Short mmCIF file of N, CA and C in Angstrom, two decimals:
data_model
loop_
_atom_site.label_atom_id
_atom_site.label_comp_id
_atom_site.label_asym_id
_atom_site.label_seq_id
_atom_site.Cartn_x
_atom_site.Cartn_y
_atom_site.Cartn_z
N MET S 70 1.42 -10.71 -29.11
CA MET S 70 1.43 -11.70 -28.06
C MET S 70 2.71 -12.51 -28.11
N GLY S 71 3.43 -12.42 -29.15
CA GLY S 71 4.64 -13.20 -29.25
C GLY S 71 4.33 -14.66 -29.48
N SER S 72 5.28 -15.50 -29.16
CA SER S 72 5.10 -16.93 -29.35
C SER S 72 4.30 -17.49 -28.18
N LEU S 73 3.24 -18.20 -28.50
CA LEU S 73 2.38 -18.75 -27.47
C LEU S 73 2.44 -20.26 -27.47
N SER S 74 2.39 -20.82 -26.30
CA SER S 74 2.30 -22.28 -26.21
C SER S 74 1.22 -22.62 -25.21
N ILE S 75 0.50 -23.64 -25.50
CA ILE S 75 -0.57 -24.05 -24.61
C ILE S 75 -0.15 -25.33 -23.92
N GLY S 76 0.17 -25.20 -22.65
CA GLY S 76 0.51 -26.36 -21.85
C GLY S 76 -0.73 -26.79 -21.10
N SER S 77 -0.55 -27.07 -19.82
CA SER S 77 -1.73 -27.38 -19.01
C SER S 77 -2.16 -26.08 -18.33
N PRO S 78 -3.24 -25.49 -18.81
CA PRO S 78 -3.64 -24.19 -18.31
C PRO S 78 -4.04 -24.23 -16.84
N VAL S 79 -3.66 -23.19 -16.13
CA VAL S 79 -4.12 -23.03 -14.76
C VAL S 79 -5.36 -22.15 -14.87
N ARG S 80 -6.49 -22.76 -14.72
CA ARG S 80 -7.75 -22.05 -14.85
C ARG S 80 -8.17 -21.52 -13.49
N ALA S 81 -9.16 -20.67 -13.51
CA ALA S 81 -9.68 -20.13 -12.26
C ALA S 81 -10.13 -21.29 -11.38
N GLN S 82 -9.68 -21.28 -10.17
CA GLN S 82 -10.04 -22.34 -9.23
C GLN S 82 -11.17 -21.90 -8.32
N SER S 83 -11.47 -20.60 -8.31
CA SER S 83 -12.47 -20.11 -7.38
C SER S 83 -13.16 -18.88 -7.96
N TRP S 84 -14.26 -18.53 -7.31
CA TRP S 84 -14.95 -17.31 -7.70
C TRP S 84 -14.09 -16.10 -7.38
N ALA S 85 -13.21 -16.22 -6.38
CA ALA S 85 -12.31 -15.11 -6.03
C ALA S 85 -11.36 -14.81 -7.19
N ASP S 86 -10.84 -15.86 -7.88
CA ASP S 86 -9.99 -15.66 -9.05
C ASP S 86 -10.73 -14.88 -10.13
N ILE S 87 -11.97 -15.25 -10.34
CA ILE S 87 -12.79 -14.59 -11.36
C ILE S 87 -13.08 -13.15 -10.94
N GLY S 88 -13.37 -12.96 -9.67
CA GLY S 88 -13.61 -11.61 -9.16
C GLY S 88 -12.38 -10.72 -9.28
N ASP S 89 -11.20 -11.28 -9.01
CA ASP S 89 -9.96 -10.51 -9.13
C ASP S 89 -9.73 -10.06 -10.57
N TYR S 90 -9.95 -10.98 -11.51
CA TYR S 90 -9.74 -10.62 -12.92
C TYR S 90 -10.80 -9.62 -13.39
N SER S 91 -12.02 -9.79 -12.92
CA SER S 91 -13.10 -8.85 -13.26
C SER S 91 -12.77 -7.45 -12.75
N SER S 92 -12.16 -7.38 -11.56
CA SER S 92 -11.74 -6.09 -11.01
C SER S 92 -10.69 -5.44 -11.90
N LEU S 93 -9.77 -6.25 -12.40
CA LEU S 93 -8.74 -5.73 -13.31
C LEU S 93 -9.39 -5.14 -14.57
N LEU S 94 -10.38 -5.85 -15.11
CA LEU S 94 -11.10 -5.35 -16.28
C LEU S 94 -11.78 -4.02 -15.97
N ARG S 95 -12.42 -3.94 -14.82
CA ARG S 95 -13.10 -2.70 -14.43
C ARG S 95 -12.12 -1.57 -14.21
N GLN S 96 -10.94 -1.87 -13.67
CA GLN S 96 -9.91 -0.84 -13.48
C GLN S 96 -9.49 -0.24 -14.81
N ALA S 97 -9.61 -1.02 -15.87
CA ALA S 97 -9.26 -0.55 -17.22
C ALA S 97 -10.46 0.12 -17.90
N GLY S 98 -11.57 0.25 -17.17
CA GLY S 98 -12.73 0.95 -17.71
C GLY S 98 -13.75 0.07 -18.41
N THR S 99 -13.57 -1.24 -18.36
CA THR S 99 -14.52 -2.16 -19.00
C THR S 99 -15.57 -2.58 -17.98
N GLN S 100 -16.82 -2.34 -18.30
CA GLN S 100 -17.90 -2.80 -17.43
C GLN S 100 -17.98 -4.32 -17.52
N THR S 101 -18.22 -4.97 -16.41
CA THR S 101 -18.45 -6.42 -16.40
C THR S 101 -19.87 -6.64 -15.90
N LEU S 102 -20.66 -7.23 -16.75
CA LEU S 102 -22.08 -7.41 -16.48
C LEU S 102 -22.46 -8.89 -16.53
N VAL S 103 -23.47 -9.24 -15.77
CA VAL S 103 -24.01 -10.60 -15.79
C VAL S 103 -25.48 -10.49 -16.14
N ALA S 104 -25.90 -11.28 -17.14
CA ALA S 104 -27.31 -11.29 -17.54
C ALA S 104 -27.89 -12.68 -17.29
N LYS S 105 -29.16 -12.70 -16.95
CA LYS S 105 -29.85 -13.97 -16.70
C LYS S 105 -30.85 -14.29 -17.79
N ASP S 106 -30.85 -13.50 -18.87
CA ASP S 106 -31.86 -13.68 -19.92
C ASP S 106 -31.26 -13.65 -21.33
N CYS S 107 -30.08 -14.20 -21.49
CA CYS S 107 -29.44 -14.25 -22.81
C CYS S 107 -30.12 -15.29 -23.69
N PRO S 108 -30.02 -15.12 -25.01
CA PRO S 108 -30.53 -16.14 -25.92
C PRO S 108 -29.82 -17.48 -25.66
N SER S 109 -30.53 -18.54 -25.90
CA SER S 109 -29.98 -19.87 -25.71
C SER S 109 -28.68 -20.04 -26.49
N GLY S 110 -27.68 -20.58 -25.83
CA GLY S 110 -26.40 -20.84 -26.49
C GLY S 110 -25.39 -19.71 -26.37
N LEU S 111 -25.82 -18.51 -26.04
CA LEU S 111 -24.88 -17.39 -25.89
C LEU S 111 -24.29 -17.44 -24.49
N LEU S 112 -22.96 -17.57 -24.41
CA LEU S 112 -22.29 -17.67 -23.12
C LEU S 112 -21.76 -16.32 -22.65
N GLY S 113 -21.40 -15.46 -23.61
CA GLY S 113 -20.87 -14.16 -23.28
C GLY S 113 -20.72 -13.32 -24.52
N ALA S 114 -20.41 -12.04 -24.31
CA ALA S 114 -20.23 -11.12 -25.44
C ALA S 114 -19.45 -9.91 -24.97
N PHE S 115 -18.86 -9.22 -25.93
CA PHE S 115 -18.20 -7.94 -25.65
C PHE S 115 -18.76 -6.92 -26.61
N HIS S 116 -19.18 -5.79 -26.08
CA HIS S 116 -19.69 -4.69 -26.89
C HIS S 116 -18.64 -3.57 -26.85
N ALA S 117 -17.93 -3.39 -27.97
CA ALA S 117 -16.84 -2.42 -28.02
C ALA S 117 -17.33 -0.99 -27.81
N GLY S 118 -18.46 -0.64 -28.40
CA GLY S 118 -18.98 0.72 -28.29
C GLY S 118 -19.27 1.12 -26.85
N ARG S 119 -19.72 0.19 -26.07
CA ARG S 119 -20.03 0.45 -24.65
C ARG S 119 -18.90 0.01 -23.73
N ASN S 120 -17.88 -0.61 -24.30
CA ASN S 120 -16.77 -1.17 -23.53
C ASN S 120 -17.33 -2.00 -22.37
N ALA S 121 -18.20 -2.94 -22.73
CA ALA S 121 -18.88 -3.77 -21.74
C ALA S 121 -18.74 -5.25 -22.08
N LEU S 122 -18.36 -6.03 -21.09
CA LEU S 122 -18.23 -7.48 -21.21
C LEU S 122 -19.41 -8.10 -20.47
N LEU S 123 -20.09 -9.01 -21.15
CA LEU S 123 -21.28 -9.64 -20.62
C LEU S 123 -21.06 -11.14 -20.46
N LEU S 124 -21.46 -11.66 -19.31
CA LEU S 124 -21.50 -13.10 -19.09
C LEU S 124 -22.96 -13.49 -18.94
N CYS S 125 -23.33 -14.60 -19.56
CA CYS S 125 -24.73 -15.05 -19.56
C CYS S 125 -24.92 -16.16 -18.53
N SER S 126 -25.34 -15.79 -17.35
CA SER S 126 -25.44 -16.76 -16.26
C SER S 126 -26.50 -17.83 -16.54
N ASN S 127 -27.51 -17.50 -17.35
CA ASN S 127 -28.54 -18.50 -17.63
C ASN S 127 -28.03 -19.62 -18.54
N ASN S 128 -26.91 -19.42 -19.20
CA ASN S 128 -26.36 -20.44 -20.10
C ASN S 128 -25.05 -21.04 -19.60
N LEU S 129 -24.58 -20.57 -18.46
CA LEU S 129 -23.33 -21.06 -17.88
C LEU S 129 -23.61 -21.95 -16.69
N GLN S 130 -22.78 -22.96 -16.52
CA GLN S 130 -22.87 -23.79 -15.32
C GLN S 130 -22.32 -23.00 -14.15
N ASP S 131 -22.70 -23.39 -12.96
CA ASP S 131 -22.17 -22.74 -11.75
C ASP S 131 -20.80 -23.35 -11.45
N ASP S 132 -19.86 -23.10 -12.36
CA ASP S 132 -18.54 -23.72 -12.33
C ASP S 132 -17.51 -22.65 -12.67
N PRO S 133 -16.61 -22.33 -11.73
CA PRO S 133 -15.63 -21.29 -12.01
C PRO S 133 -14.77 -21.57 -13.25
N ALA S 134 -14.48 -22.83 -13.52
CA ALA S 134 -13.64 -23.15 -14.69
C ALA S 134 -14.35 -22.74 -15.99
N GLN S 135 -15.64 -23.03 -16.11
CA GLN S 135 -16.37 -22.65 -17.32
C GLN S 135 -16.52 -21.14 -17.42
N VAL S 136 -16.85 -20.51 -16.31
CA VAL S 136 -17.01 -19.06 -16.31
C VAL S 136 -15.69 -18.39 -16.66
N TRP S 137 -14.58 -18.92 -16.12
CA TRP S 137 -13.26 -18.36 -16.44
C TRP S 137 -12.98 -18.46 -17.94
N THR S 138 -13.29 -19.59 -18.55
CA THR S 138 -13.04 -19.76 -19.97
C THR S 138 -13.77 -18.69 -20.78
N VAL S 139 -15.02 -18.45 -20.44
CA VAL S 139 -15.82 -17.44 -21.16
C VAL S 139 -15.26 -16.05 -20.86
N LEU S 140 -14.92 -15.78 -19.61
CA LEU S 140 -14.36 -14.48 -19.25
C LEU S 140 -13.04 -14.23 -19.97
N ALA S 141 -12.18 -15.23 -20.03
CA ALA S 141 -10.89 -15.08 -20.73
C ALA S 141 -11.14 -14.83 -22.22
N HIS S 142 -12.08 -15.58 -22.81
CA HIS S 142 -12.41 -15.43 -24.23
C HIS S 142 -12.88 -14.00 -24.51
N GLU S 143 -13.85 -13.54 -23.74
CA GLU S 143 -14.39 -12.20 -23.98
C GLU S 143 -13.37 -11.12 -23.66
N SER S 144 -12.49 -11.37 -22.68
CA SER S 144 -11.47 -10.38 -22.39
C SER S 144 -10.45 -10.26 -23.52
N ALA S 145 -10.30 -11.32 -24.32
CA ALA S 145 -9.45 -11.20 -25.51
C ALA S 145 -10.02 -10.15 -26.46
N HIS S 146 -11.34 -10.09 -26.55
CA HIS S 146 -11.97 -9.07 -27.39
C HIS S 146 -11.75 -7.67 -26.79
N VAL S 147 -11.72 -7.59 -25.45
CA VAL S 147 -11.39 -6.32 -24.80
C VAL S 147 -9.96 -5.93 -25.19
N MET S 148 -9.04 -6.89 -25.15
CA MET S 148 -7.64 -6.62 -25.53
C MET S 148 -7.55 -6.14 -26.97
N GLN S 149 -8.31 -6.76 -27.86
CA GLN S 149 -8.33 -6.33 -29.27
C GLN S 149 -8.83 -4.89 -29.36
N HIS S 150 -9.80 -4.55 -28.53
CA HIS S 150 -10.34 -3.19 -28.50
C HIS S 150 -9.26 -2.21 -28.00
N CYS S 151 -8.54 -2.58 -26.95
CA CYS S 151 -7.45 -1.74 -26.43
C CYS S 151 -6.36 -1.57 -27.49
N GLN S 152 -6.06 -2.64 -28.19
CA GLN S 152 -5.01 -2.66 -29.20
C GLN S 152 -5.46 -1.97 -30.48
N GLN S 153 -6.77 -1.83 -30.64
CA GLN S 153 -7.39 -1.29 -31.86
C GLN S 153 -6.97 -2.12 -33.08
N GLY S 154 -6.96 -3.43 -32.85
CA GLY S 154 -6.61 -4.34 -33.93
C GLY S 154 -6.25 -5.71 -33.39
N PRO S 155 -5.68 -6.53 -34.25
CA PRO S 155 -5.36 -7.91 -33.86
C PRO S 155 -4.26 -7.98 -32.81
N LEU S 156 -4.25 -9.09 -32.07
CA LEU S 156 -3.25 -9.33 -31.05
C LEU S 156 -2.02 -10.04 -31.61
N LEU S 157 -2.23 -10.84 -32.63
CA LEU S 157 -1.15 -11.63 -33.23
C LEU S 157 -0.74 -11.05 -34.57
N PRO S 158 0.55 -11.14 -34.89
CA PRO S 158 0.96 -10.79 -36.26
C PRO S 158 0.42 -11.83 -37.25
N ASP S 159 0.24 -11.41 -38.48
CA ASP S 159 -0.34 -12.29 -39.51
C ASP S 159 0.35 -13.64 -39.60
N HIS S 160 1.67 -13.66 -39.51
CA HIS S 160 2.40 -14.92 -39.72
C HIS S 160 2.18 -15.94 -38.60
N GLN S 161 1.52 -15.56 -37.49
CA GLN S 161 1.28 -16.50 -36.40
C GLN S 161 -0.13 -17.09 -36.38
N ILE S 162 -0.97 -16.66 -37.30
CA ILE S 162 -2.36 -17.15 -37.30
C ILE S 162 -2.41 -18.65 -37.58
N GLY S 163 -1.61 -19.13 -38.51
CA GLY S 163 -1.59 -20.57 -38.82
C GLY S 163 -1.22 -21.41 -37.62
N SER S 164 -0.19 -21.01 -36.89
CA SER S 164 0.20 -21.79 -35.71
C SER S 164 -0.83 -21.65 -34.60
N ALA S 165 -1.52 -20.50 -34.52
CA ALA S 165 -2.60 -20.34 -33.55
C ALA S 165 -3.73 -21.32 -33.85
N LEU S 166 -4.08 -21.45 -35.11
CA LEU S 166 -5.12 -22.40 -35.50
C LEU S 166 -4.73 -23.83 -35.13
N ALA S 167 -3.48 -24.17 -35.36
CA ALA S 167 -3.00 -25.52 -35.03
C ALA S 167 -3.08 -25.76 -33.52
N GLN S 168 -2.74 -24.75 -32.71
CA GLN S 168 -2.82 -24.89 -31.26
C GLN S 168 -4.27 -25.06 -30.80
N ILE S 169 -5.18 -24.31 -31.41
CA ILE S 169 -6.59 -24.41 -31.04
C ILE S 169 -7.11 -25.80 -31.39
N GLU S 170 -6.72 -26.31 -32.56
CA GLU S 170 -7.16 -27.64 -32.98
C GLU S 170 -6.68 -28.71 -31.99
N LYS S 171 -5.44 -28.57 -31.51
CA LYS S 171 -4.90 -29.52 -30.52
C LYS S 171 -5.62 -29.39 -29.18
N GLN S 172 -5.94 -28.18 -28.82
CA GLN S 172 -6.56 -27.89 -27.53
C GLN S 172 -8.00 -28.37 -27.49
N SER S 173 -8.76 -28.09 -28.56
CA SER S 173 -10.18 -28.44 -28.55
C SER S 173 -10.71 -28.52 -29.98
N MET S 174 -11.02 -29.71 -30.42
CA MET S 174 -11.54 -29.88 -31.78
C MET S 174 -12.86 -29.15 -31.95
N SER S 175 -13.71 -29.17 -30.93
CA SER S 175 -15.00 -28.49 -31.07
C SER S 175 -14.81 -26.97 -31.18
N SER S 176 -13.90 -26.42 -30.41
CA SER S 176 -13.61 -24.99 -30.50
C SER S 176 -13.06 -24.65 -31.89
N PHE S 177 -12.22 -25.52 -32.40
CA PHE S 177 -11.65 -25.33 -33.74
C PHE S 177 -12.75 -25.36 -34.80
N GLN S 178 -13.66 -26.32 -34.69
CA GLN S 178 -14.74 -26.46 -35.67
C GLN S 178 -15.74 -25.31 -35.60
N GLU S 179 -15.94 -24.76 -34.41
CA GLU S 179 -16.87 -23.63 -34.25
C GLU S 179 -16.42 -22.40 -35.02
N LEU S 180 -15.15 -22.30 -35.29
CA LEU S 180 -14.64 -21.14 -36.03
C LEU S 180 -15.27 -21.02 -37.42
N ARG S 181 -15.70 -22.16 -37.97
CA ARG S 181 -16.34 -22.14 -39.29
C ARG S 181 -17.69 -21.44 -39.26
N LEU S 182 -18.28 -21.31 -38.09
CA LEU S 182 -19.60 -20.68 -37.97
C LEU S 182 -19.54 -19.17 -38.10
N TYR S 183 -18.35 -18.61 -37.98
CA TYR S 183 -18.20 -17.16 -38.03
C TYR S 183 -17.94 -16.67 -39.45
N HIS S 184 -18.44 -15.50 -39.73
CA HIS S 184 -18.16 -14.84 -41.00
C HIS S 184 -16.66 -14.57 -41.08
N GLN S 185 -16.12 -14.60 -42.27
CA GLN S 185 -14.69 -14.39 -42.48
C GLN S 185 -14.19 -13.11 -41.80
N SER S 186 -15.03 -12.07 -41.76
CA SER S 186 -14.62 -10.80 -41.16
C SER S 186 -14.43 -10.90 -39.64
N GLN S 187 -15.01 -11.94 -39.02
CA GLN S 187 -14.91 -12.12 -37.57
C GLN S 187 -13.94 -13.23 -37.18
N ARG S 188 -13.51 -14.00 -38.14
CA ARG S 188 -12.77 -15.23 -37.84
C ARG S 188 -11.44 -14.97 -37.11
N ARG S 189 -10.69 -13.99 -37.56
CA ARG S 189 -9.39 -13.74 -36.92
C ARG S 189 -9.58 -13.37 -35.45
N ASP S 190 -10.54 -12.48 -35.16
CA ASP S 190 -10.79 -12.09 -33.78
C ASP S 190 -11.15 -13.32 -32.94
N GLU S 191 -11.94 -14.22 -33.51
CA GLU S 191 -12.35 -15.43 -32.79
C GLU S 191 -11.19 -16.41 -32.62
N ILE S 192 -10.31 -16.48 -33.58
CA ILE S 192 -9.11 -17.33 -33.43
C ILE S 192 -8.31 -16.84 -32.24
N GLU S 193 -8.08 -15.55 -32.17
CA GLU S 193 -7.30 -15.00 -31.06
C GLU S 193 -8.01 -15.22 -29.73
N ALA S 194 -9.32 -15.03 -29.69
CA ALA S 194 -10.07 -15.21 -28.45
C ALA S 194 -10.03 -16.66 -27.98
N ARG S 195 -10.14 -17.60 -28.91
CA ARG S 195 -10.07 -19.01 -28.54
C ARG S 195 -8.67 -19.40 -28.08
N LEU S 196 -7.68 -18.78 -28.65
CA LEU S 196 -6.31 -19.03 -28.20
C LEU S 196 -6.14 -18.51 -26.77
N VAL S 197 -6.60 -17.31 -26.50
CA VAL S 197 -6.48 -16.72 -25.16
C VAL S 197 -7.25 -17.54 -24.14
N GLN S 198 -8.44 -18.03 -24.47
CA GLN S 198 -9.24 -18.77 -23.49
C GLN S 198 -8.55 -20.05 -23.04
N GLY S 199 -7.61 -20.55 -23.80
CA GLY S 199 -6.90 -21.77 -23.42
C GLY S 199 -5.59 -21.53 -22.71
N LEU S 200 -5.23 -20.27 -22.49
CA LEU S 200 -3.97 -19.95 -21.82
C LEU S 200 -4.12 -20.01 -20.31
N PRO S 201 -3.00 -20.20 -19.62
CA PRO S 201 -3.04 -20.15 -18.15
C PRO S 201 -3.52 -18.77 -17.67
N MET S 202 -4.18 -18.76 -16.53
CA MET S 202 -4.74 -17.54 -16.00
C MET S 202 -3.69 -16.44 -15.84
N ALA S 203 -2.53 -16.77 -15.34
CA ALA S 203 -1.49 -15.75 -15.15
C ALA S 203 -1.07 -15.13 -16.48
N GLU S 204 -1.06 -15.94 -17.53
CA GLU S 204 -0.69 -15.42 -18.85
C GLU S 204 -1.78 -14.52 -19.42
N VAL S 205 -3.04 -14.87 -19.19
CA VAL S 205 -4.15 -14.01 -19.65
C VAL S 205 -4.06 -12.66 -18.95
N LYS S 206 -3.82 -12.67 -17.65
CA LYS S 206 -3.68 -11.42 -16.90
C LYS S 206 -2.51 -10.59 -17.43
N ALA S 207 -1.39 -11.25 -17.69
CA ALA S 207 -0.22 -10.54 -18.21
C ALA S 207 -0.51 -9.95 -19.58
N LEU S 208 -1.19 -10.70 -20.44
CA LEU S 208 -1.55 -10.17 -21.76
C LEU S 208 -2.47 -8.96 -21.61
N PHE S 209 -3.44 -9.06 -20.70
CA PHE S 209 -4.36 -7.95 -20.51
C PHE S 209 -3.60 -6.71 -20.05
N ARG S 210 -2.70 -6.89 -19.11
CA ARG S 210 -1.89 -5.74 -18.65
C ARG S 210 -1.04 -5.18 -19.79
N GLY S 211 -0.54 -6.06 -20.65
CA GLY S 211 0.27 -5.61 -21.78
C GLY S 211 -0.53 -4.84 -22.82
N PHE S 212 -1.72 -5.33 -23.15
CA PHE S 212 -2.53 -4.69 -24.19
C PHE S 212 -3.37 -3.54 -23.66
N CYS S 213 -3.78 -3.59 -22.41
CA CYS S 213 -4.69 -2.57 -21.87
C CYS S 213 -4.09 -1.81 -20.70
N GLY S 214 -2.80 -2.00 -20.45
CA GLY S 214 -2.15 -1.37 -19.30
C GLY S 214 -2.26 0.14 -19.28
N ASN S 215 -2.25 0.77 -20.44
CA ASN S 215 -2.37 2.23 -20.47
C ASN S 215 -3.71 2.68 -19.91
N ARG S 216 -4.72 1.86 -19.99
CA ARG S 216 -6.03 2.20 -19.43
C ARG S 216 -6.06 2.00 -17.92
N LEU S 217 -5.23 1.11 -17.41
CA LEU S 217 -5.20 0.87 -15.97
C LEU S 217 -4.71 2.10 -15.22
N LYS S 218 -3.86 2.87 -15.83
CA LYS S 218 -3.30 4.05 -15.18
C LYS S 218 -4.37 5.11 -14.91
N ARG S 219 -5.41 5.10 -15.74
CA ARG S 219 -6.49 6.08 -15.59
C ARG S 219 -7.42 5.73 -14.45
N GLY S 220 -7.45 4.47 -14.05
CA GLY S 220 -8.33 4.06 -12.96
C GLY S 220 -9.69 3.62 -13.45
N ALA S 221 -10.44 3.13 -12.53
CA ALA S 221 -11.77 2.60 -12.84
C ALA S 221 -12.76 3.74 -13.04
N PRO S 222 -13.81 3.50 -13.83
CA PRO S 222 -14.83 4.52 -14.02
C PRO S 222 -15.61 4.73 -12.72
N LYS S 223 -16.27 5.86 -12.62
CA LYS S 223 -17.05 6.19 -11.42
C LYS S 223 -18.29 5.32 -11.27
N SER S 224 -18.83 4.83 -12.38
CA SER S 224 -20.06 4.04 -12.31
C SER S 224 -19.81 2.71 -11.61
N THR S 225 -20.81 2.21 -10.94
CA THR S 225 -20.72 0.93 -10.24
C THR S 225 -21.11 -0.18 -11.19
N PRO S 226 -20.25 -1.18 -11.35
CA PRO S 226 -20.57 -2.29 -12.25
C PRO S 226 -21.69 -3.15 -11.68
N ALA S 227 -22.34 -3.88 -12.56
CA ALA S 227 -23.40 -4.79 -12.13
C ALA S 227 -22.82 -5.87 -11.24
N ALA S 228 -23.54 -6.24 -10.23
CA ALA S 228 -23.10 -7.30 -9.32
C ALA S 228 -23.19 -8.64 -10.03
N GLY S 229 -22.43 -9.58 -9.55
CA GLY S 229 -22.56 -10.92 -10.09
C GLY S 229 -21.24 -11.61 -10.31
N LEU S 230 -20.26 -10.94 -10.89
CA LEU S 230 -18.98 -11.59 -11.12
C LEU S 230 -18.28 -11.76 -9.78
N GLY S 231 -17.93 -12.97 -9.50
CA GLY S 231 -17.23 -13.25 -8.27
C GLY S 231 -18.16 -13.50 -7.09
N ASP S 232 -19.44 -13.37 -7.30
CA ASP S 232 -20.39 -13.63 -6.22
C ASP S 232 -20.75 -15.11 -6.22
N GLY S 233 -19.93 -15.94 -5.72
CA GLY S 233 -20.23 -17.36 -5.79
C GLY S 233 -20.23 -17.93 -4.48
#
């Protein structure tokens, strides 16, 4: 990802922004699903084996900014899957942590809840969720661009993303 800086992020302003980014994910072969029955507190998830990104509508507010944050976070895990490893070089993890702490103390503190084996992936995802929308899209194209050339899968994704 190179050197990252978190300024004032341009977050999704509309459901159309979210729908556009969801379409990009689908073009790369990632299913985007919306569930209404997730466990309490779960906002989203990515399942690498199924290459499926899930948003939990029962735990999200009807607010494009919050949905975008979760979508950007989970799409970082998609990028890690495309990359088959971490997005940041080892020497940038410390500065990533410092940026997350500046951006959101609660997000920084939540990292302690994860097992050490998951912490790096979560650091990167929290960093991505705080980036401007254009930068998240550019990162996705950079890490998953080779999948975009293949086109979207034949299956129809679940409705819901961008239906606002």
